[in-house]
Amino acid sequence: MSLAPAPTLSLDDRFARELPELAVAWQADDAPDPRLLALNEPLATELGLDPAALRTAEGLRLLVGTAVPAGANPVAQAYAGHQFGGFVPRLGDGRALLLGELTDVAGRLRDLHLKGSGRTPFARGGDGLAAVGPMLREHVISEAMHALGIPTTRSLAVVATGRSVRRETLLPGAVLARVASSHLRVGSFQYARVTGDTELLRRLADHAISRHHPDAAQAENPYLALFAAVVTAQAELVARWMQVGFVHGVMNTDNVTISGETIDYGPCAFLEAHDPATVYSSIDAGGRYAYGNQPIVAEWDLARLAEALLPLIAEDQERAIELAVAALGEFRPQYDAAWSAGMRAKLGLPDGLDDAVAAPLVEEYLTLLQAGHVDHTLGFRRLSAAARGDVEPVRNLFLDLASFDAWSERWRALAPDADAMDRVNPLHIPRNHLVEEALTAATEGDLAPLAPLLDAVTHPYEERPDLERYATPAPADFGATYQTFCGT
Ligand code: AMP
Ligand code: MG
């Protein structure tokens, strides 16, 4: 038995105290046989937690919510949301709990949250549980996103509960311990708005300003400034997703954060062949959340946030709408600026290059990738070798060599910076076939494939001979039919 002390953790309940209308005090279900599947030691340390203590029996009880630190007040959070365009006024944490907020070693306030911890009053028809595979999937992909420098919620740990979960078959259950700068979402504001209680809406907005966008408090119109700050954060976030080929898969308004962190890794996946129409989610039959739609969908989701905030933006509704529309109008230029800056970096283009030269180079390269069904990740990563003079590795990815050569000649004439490209174009993304392999094995009790996968995706830019397998696209028979499943 380990002699490491039980983790001492001081959790605040600021959300529950400031917004009791959005919080239902609740406890996690019992976990008969908790077993640690993944622990994020660097994150634990960042949070001021001792990894050794988290590995003890008492630590595991904390991570599944059955031992609540003294003074903590776990709650299920209420929120609403547009799901695939249809408004649901009451969603909320059906299978999750906010344990509370902690202050990390850098002095930042972070939510500690559990997912898969049992039914809550928001569970509707759901069982409140989560299976090992999807929780490890969130662990792997959120840590990959973090390593790519993309704002995201983090995974502290995944603990198997020892309880079965009924899906199409019986699966082992797990709880994910998630860390976020908060769990406020567009749907939180929609929920508050629907209550008709403007003072609640104001308290929520003040809470969000204080936690995420403190500069807004000094603005002439703080609530309009809050909205504008969320617009900026989301424009920048979605541009980053697009650059790495990330498909979120379920951009409902309850999955769009106020902080600008990526949240809820349900049916998400990374592109292989570059194609704007790519959809992985089995429930997204209409392709609403296809790769190429993500910027437009983010803008749509932000319009729903604007609607929720209207009573705070101005007393006169017409005036509020006018101000909100103008602020939302910033989304496209901000998205375009973030997108083109990122794409220029991916192509290693020199600073200050005229947009009339850079923009067509970017667009034409994407057209070439799409026409040739070229792997998005390798299509960019291998360009750096070409910038160093070795064109064949990337050229081999294309079918229409004449078009590639014509493009490549123009691009190379600009003297692209290969080293800078290697710092922004990942070699290791969570490849769908390798994620599936690791999750299937873990579901069957074999954790061996998980470690090298995590090693690869948390070192996205590092070329290493031992990780070559993680830099290779799926076999041809895997990709075409690959589907992901939501709410599992
Ligand atoms: P999401 O998958 O994040 O879009 O979840 C949408 C809503 O369904 C949220 O309110 C979740 O809490 C809820 N939900 C998803 N899966 C379950 C489940 N197994 N049990 C209870 N609620 C769930
Ligand atoms: Mg969600």
PDB file of N, CA, C and O and ligand atoms in Angstrom, residues 79 83 91-95 123-124 126-129 167 250 252 254-255 264 486-487, ligand 1:
ATOM      1  N   TYR A  79     -27.972  24.411 -17.789  1.00  0.00           N
ATOM      2  CA  TYR A  79     -27.795  25.202 -19.006  1.00  0.00           C
ATOM      3  C   TYR A  79     -28.821  24.750 -20.022  1.00  0.00           C
ATOM      4  O   TYR A  79     -29.428  23.687 -19.886  1.00  0.00           O
ATOM      5  N   GLN A  83     -29.539  22.294 -29.918  1.00  0.00           N
ATOM      6  CA  GLN A  83     -28.928  21.046 -30.376  1.00  0.00           C
ATOM      7  C   GLN A  83     -29.326  20.844 -31.829  1.00  0.00           C
ATOM      8  O   GLN A  83     -30.515  20.708 -32.130  1.00  0.00           O
ATOM      9  N   LEU A  91     -31.133  21.653 -20.479  1.00  0.00           N
ATOM     10  CA  LEU A  91     -30.235  20.507 -20.682  1.00  0.00           C
ATOM     11  C   LEU A  91     -29.513  20.250 -19.361  1.00  0.00           C
ATOM     12  O   LEU A  91     -29.962  19.488 -18.544  1.00  0.00           O
ATOM     13  N   GLY A  92     -28.438  20.928 -19.132  1.00  0.00           N
ATOM     14  CA  GLY A  92     -27.719  20.799 -17.862  1.00  0.00           C
ATOM     15  C   GLY A  92     -26.840  19.565 -17.813  1.00  0.00           C
ATOM     16  O   GLY A  92     -26.836  18.730 -18.715  1.00  0.00           O
ATOM     17  N   ASP A  93     -26.074  19.481 -16.725  1.00  0.00           N
ATOM     18  CA  ASP A  93     -25.158  18.351 -16.515  1.00  0.00           C
ATOM     19  C   ASP A  93     -25.964  17.102 -16.188  1.00  0.00           C
ATOM     20  O   ASP A  93     -26.329  16.873 -15.029  1.00  0.00           O
ATOM     21  N   GLY A  94     -26.224  16.278 -17.187  1.00  0.00           N
ATOM     22  CA  GLY A  94     -26.990  15.061 -16.951  1.00  0.00           C
ATOM     23  C   GLY A  94     -26.159  13.950 -16.333  1.00  0.00           C
ATOM     24  O   GLY A  94     -26.671  13.042 -15.685  1.00  0.00           O
ATOM     25  N   ARG A  95     -24.860  14.041 -16.571  1.00  0.00           N
ATOM     26  CA  ARG A  95     -23.975  12.977 -16.047  1.00  0.00           C
ATOM     27  C   ARG A  95     -22.654  13.569 -15.573  1.00  0.00           C
ATOM     28  O   ARG A  95     -21.616  12.921 -15.655  1.00  0.00           O
ATOM     29  N   ALA A 123     -30.678  14.483 -16.010  1.00  0.00           N
ATOM     30  CA  ALA A 123     -30.297  13.317 -16.833  1.00  0.00           C
ATOM     31  C   ALA A 123     -31.327  12.984 -17.907  1.00  0.00           C
ATOM     32  O   ALA A 123     -31.010  12.268 -18.855  1.00  0.00           O
ATOM     33  N   ARG A 124     -32.554  13.459 -17.778  1.00  0.00           N
ATOM     34  CA  ARG A 124     -33.615  13.066 -18.730  1.00  0.00           C
ATOM     35  C   ARG A 124     -33.569  11.541 -18.916  1.00  0.00           C
ATOM     36  O   ARG A 124     -33.517  10.813 -17.946  1.00  0.00           O
ATOM     37  N   GLY A 126     -31.111   9.700 -19.937  1.00  0.00           N
ATOM     38  CA  GLY A 126     -29.758   9.122 -19.916  1.00  0.00           C
ATOM     39  C   GLY A 126     -29.463   8.379 -18.621  1.00  0.00           C
ATOM     40  O   GLY A 126     -30.130   8.571 -17.606  1.00  0.00           O
ATOM     41  N   ASP A 127     -28.448   7.541 -18.665  1.00  0.00           N
ATOM     42  CA  ASP A 127     -28.097   6.748 -17.478  1.00  0.00           C
ATOM     43  C   ASP A 127     -27.083   7.441 -16.582  1.00  0.00           C
ATOM     44  O   ASP A 127     -26.708   6.917 -15.537  1.00  0.00           O
ATOM     45  N   GLY A 128     -26.610   8.606 -17.015  1.00  0.00           N
ATOM     46  CA  GLY A 128     -25.674   9.361 -16.183  1.00  0.00           C
ATOM     47  C   GLY A 128     -24.249   8.836 -16.217  1.00  0.00           C
ATOM     48  O   GLY A 128     -23.383   9.354 -15.518  1.00  0.00           O
ATOM     49  N   LEU A 129     -24.025   7.828 -17.029  1.00  0.00           N
ATOM     50  CA  LEU A 129     -22.721   7.161 -16.978  1.00  0.00           C
ATOM     51  C   LEU A 129     -21.916   7.404 -18.245  1.00  0.00           C
ATOM     52  O   LEU A 129     -22.415   7.938 -19.230  1.00  0.00           O
ATOM     53  N   ARG A 167     -24.476   0.089 -23.387  1.00  0.00           N
ATOM     54  CA  ARG A 167     -24.618   0.812 -24.642  1.00  0.00           C
ATOM     55  C   ARG A 167     -25.163  -0.210 -25.647  1.00  0.00           C
ATOM     56  O   ARG A 167     -26.146  -0.845 -25.324  1.00  0.00           O
ATOM     57  N   VAL A 250     -19.962  18.349 -32.725  1.00  0.00           N
ATOM     58  CA  VAL A 250     -21.254  18.640 -32.091  1.00  0.00           C
ATOM     59  C   VAL A 250     -21.223  20.048 -31.486  1.00  0.00           C
ATOM     60  O   VAL A 250     -21.233  20.246 -30.292  1.00  0.00           O
ATOM     61  N   ASN A 252     -23.125  22.303 -30.743  1.00  0.00           N
ATOM     62  CA  ASN A 252     -24.356  22.847 -30.187  1.00  0.00           C
ATOM     63  C   ASN A 252     -23.993  23.972 -29.221  1.00  0.00           C
ATOM     64  O   ASN A 252     -22.868  24.015 -28.715  1.00  0.00           O
ATOM     65  N   ASP A 254     -24.583  24.454 -26.255  1.00  0.00           N
ATOM     66  CA  ASP A 254     -24.165  24.017 -24.915  1.00  0.00           C
ATOM     67  C   ASP A 254     -22.718  23.524 -24.932  1.00  0.00           C
ATOM     68  O   ASP A 254     -22.148  23.249 -23.880  1.00  0.00           O
ATOM     69  N   ASN A 255     -22.134  23.419 -26.119  1.00  0.00           N
ATOM     70  CA  ASN A 255     -20.742  22.984 -26.217  1.00  0.00           C
ATOM     71  C   ASN A 255     -19.844  24.111 -26.721  1.00  0.00           C
ATOM     72  O   ASN A 255     -18.769  23.846 -27.263  1.00  0.00           O
ATOM     73  N   ASP A 264     -15.907  19.288 -24.700  1.00  0.00           N
ATOM     74  CA  ASP A 264     -16.747  18.130 -25.044  1.00  0.00           C
ATOM     75  C   ASP A 264     -16.285  17.409 -26.303  1.00  0.00           C
ATOM     76  O   ASP A 264     -16.758  17.648 -27.414  1.00  0.00           O
ATOM     77  N   CYS A 486     -21.708   9.976 -30.455  1.00  0.00           N
ATOM     78  CA  CYS A 486     -21.875  11.056 -29.487  1.00  0.00           C
ATOM     79  C   CYS A 486     -22.619  10.554 -28.271  1.00  0.00           C
ATOM     80  O   CYS A 486     -23.381   9.610 -28.358  1.00  0.00           O
ATOM     81  N   GLY A 487     -22.426  11.240 -27.148  1.00  0.00           N
ATOM     82  CA  GLY A 487     -23.224  10.966 -25.952  1.00  0.00           C
ATOM     83  C   GLY A 487     -23.052   9.539 -25.450  1.00  0.00           C
ATOM     84  O   GLY A 487     -23.911   9.009 -24.762  1.00  0.00           O
TER      85      GLY A 487
HETATM   86  P1  AMP B   1     -23.326  16.668 -25.173  1.00  0.00           P
HETATM   87  O1  AMP B   1     -22.953  15.281 -25.586  1.00  0.00           O
HETATM   88  O2  AMP B   1     -22.248  17.316 -24.377  1.00  0.00           O
HETATM   89  O3  AMP B   1     -23.795  17.562 -26.280  1.00  0.00           O
HETATM   90  O4  AMP B   1     -24.534  16.436 -24.156  1.00  0.00           O
HETATM   91  C1  AMP B   1     -25.808  16.924 -24.359  1.00  0.00           C
HETATM   92  C2  AMP B   1     -26.661  16.748 -23.119  1.00  0.00           C
HETATM   93  O5  AMP B   1     -26.941  15.368 -22.874  1.00  0.00           O
HETATM   94  C3  AMP B   1     -26.057  17.270 -21.836  1.00  0.00           C
HETATM   95  O6  AMP B   1     -27.103  17.819 -21.093  1.00  0.00           O
HETATM   96  C4  AMP B   1     -25.507  16.026 -21.185  1.00  0.00           C
HETATM   97  O7  AMP B   1     -25.400  16.152 -19.791  1.00  0.00           O
HETATM   98  C5  AMP B   1     -26.555  15.004 -21.570  1.00  0.00           C
HETATM   99  N1  AMP B   1     -26.070  13.619 -21.576  1.00  0.00           N
HETATM  100  C6  AMP B   1     -25.239  13.053 -22.487  1.00  0.00           C
HETATM  101  N2  AMP B   1     -25.037  11.751 -22.196  1.00  0.00           N
HETATM  102  C7  AMP B   1     -25.727  11.480 -21.062  1.00  0.00           C
HETATM  103  C8  AMP B   1     -25.933  10.304 -20.251  1.00  0.00           C
HETATM  104  N3  AMP B   1     -25.361   9.136 -20.542  1.00  0.00           N
HETATM  105  N4  AMP B   1     -26.715  10.435 -19.160  1.00  0.00           N
HETATM  106  C9  AMP B   1     -27.303  11.598 -18.848  1.00  0.00           C
HETATM  107  N5  AMP B   1     -27.168  12.720 -19.567  1.00  0.00           N
HETATM  108  C10 AMP B   1     -26.390  12.671 -20.662  1.00  0.00           C
END
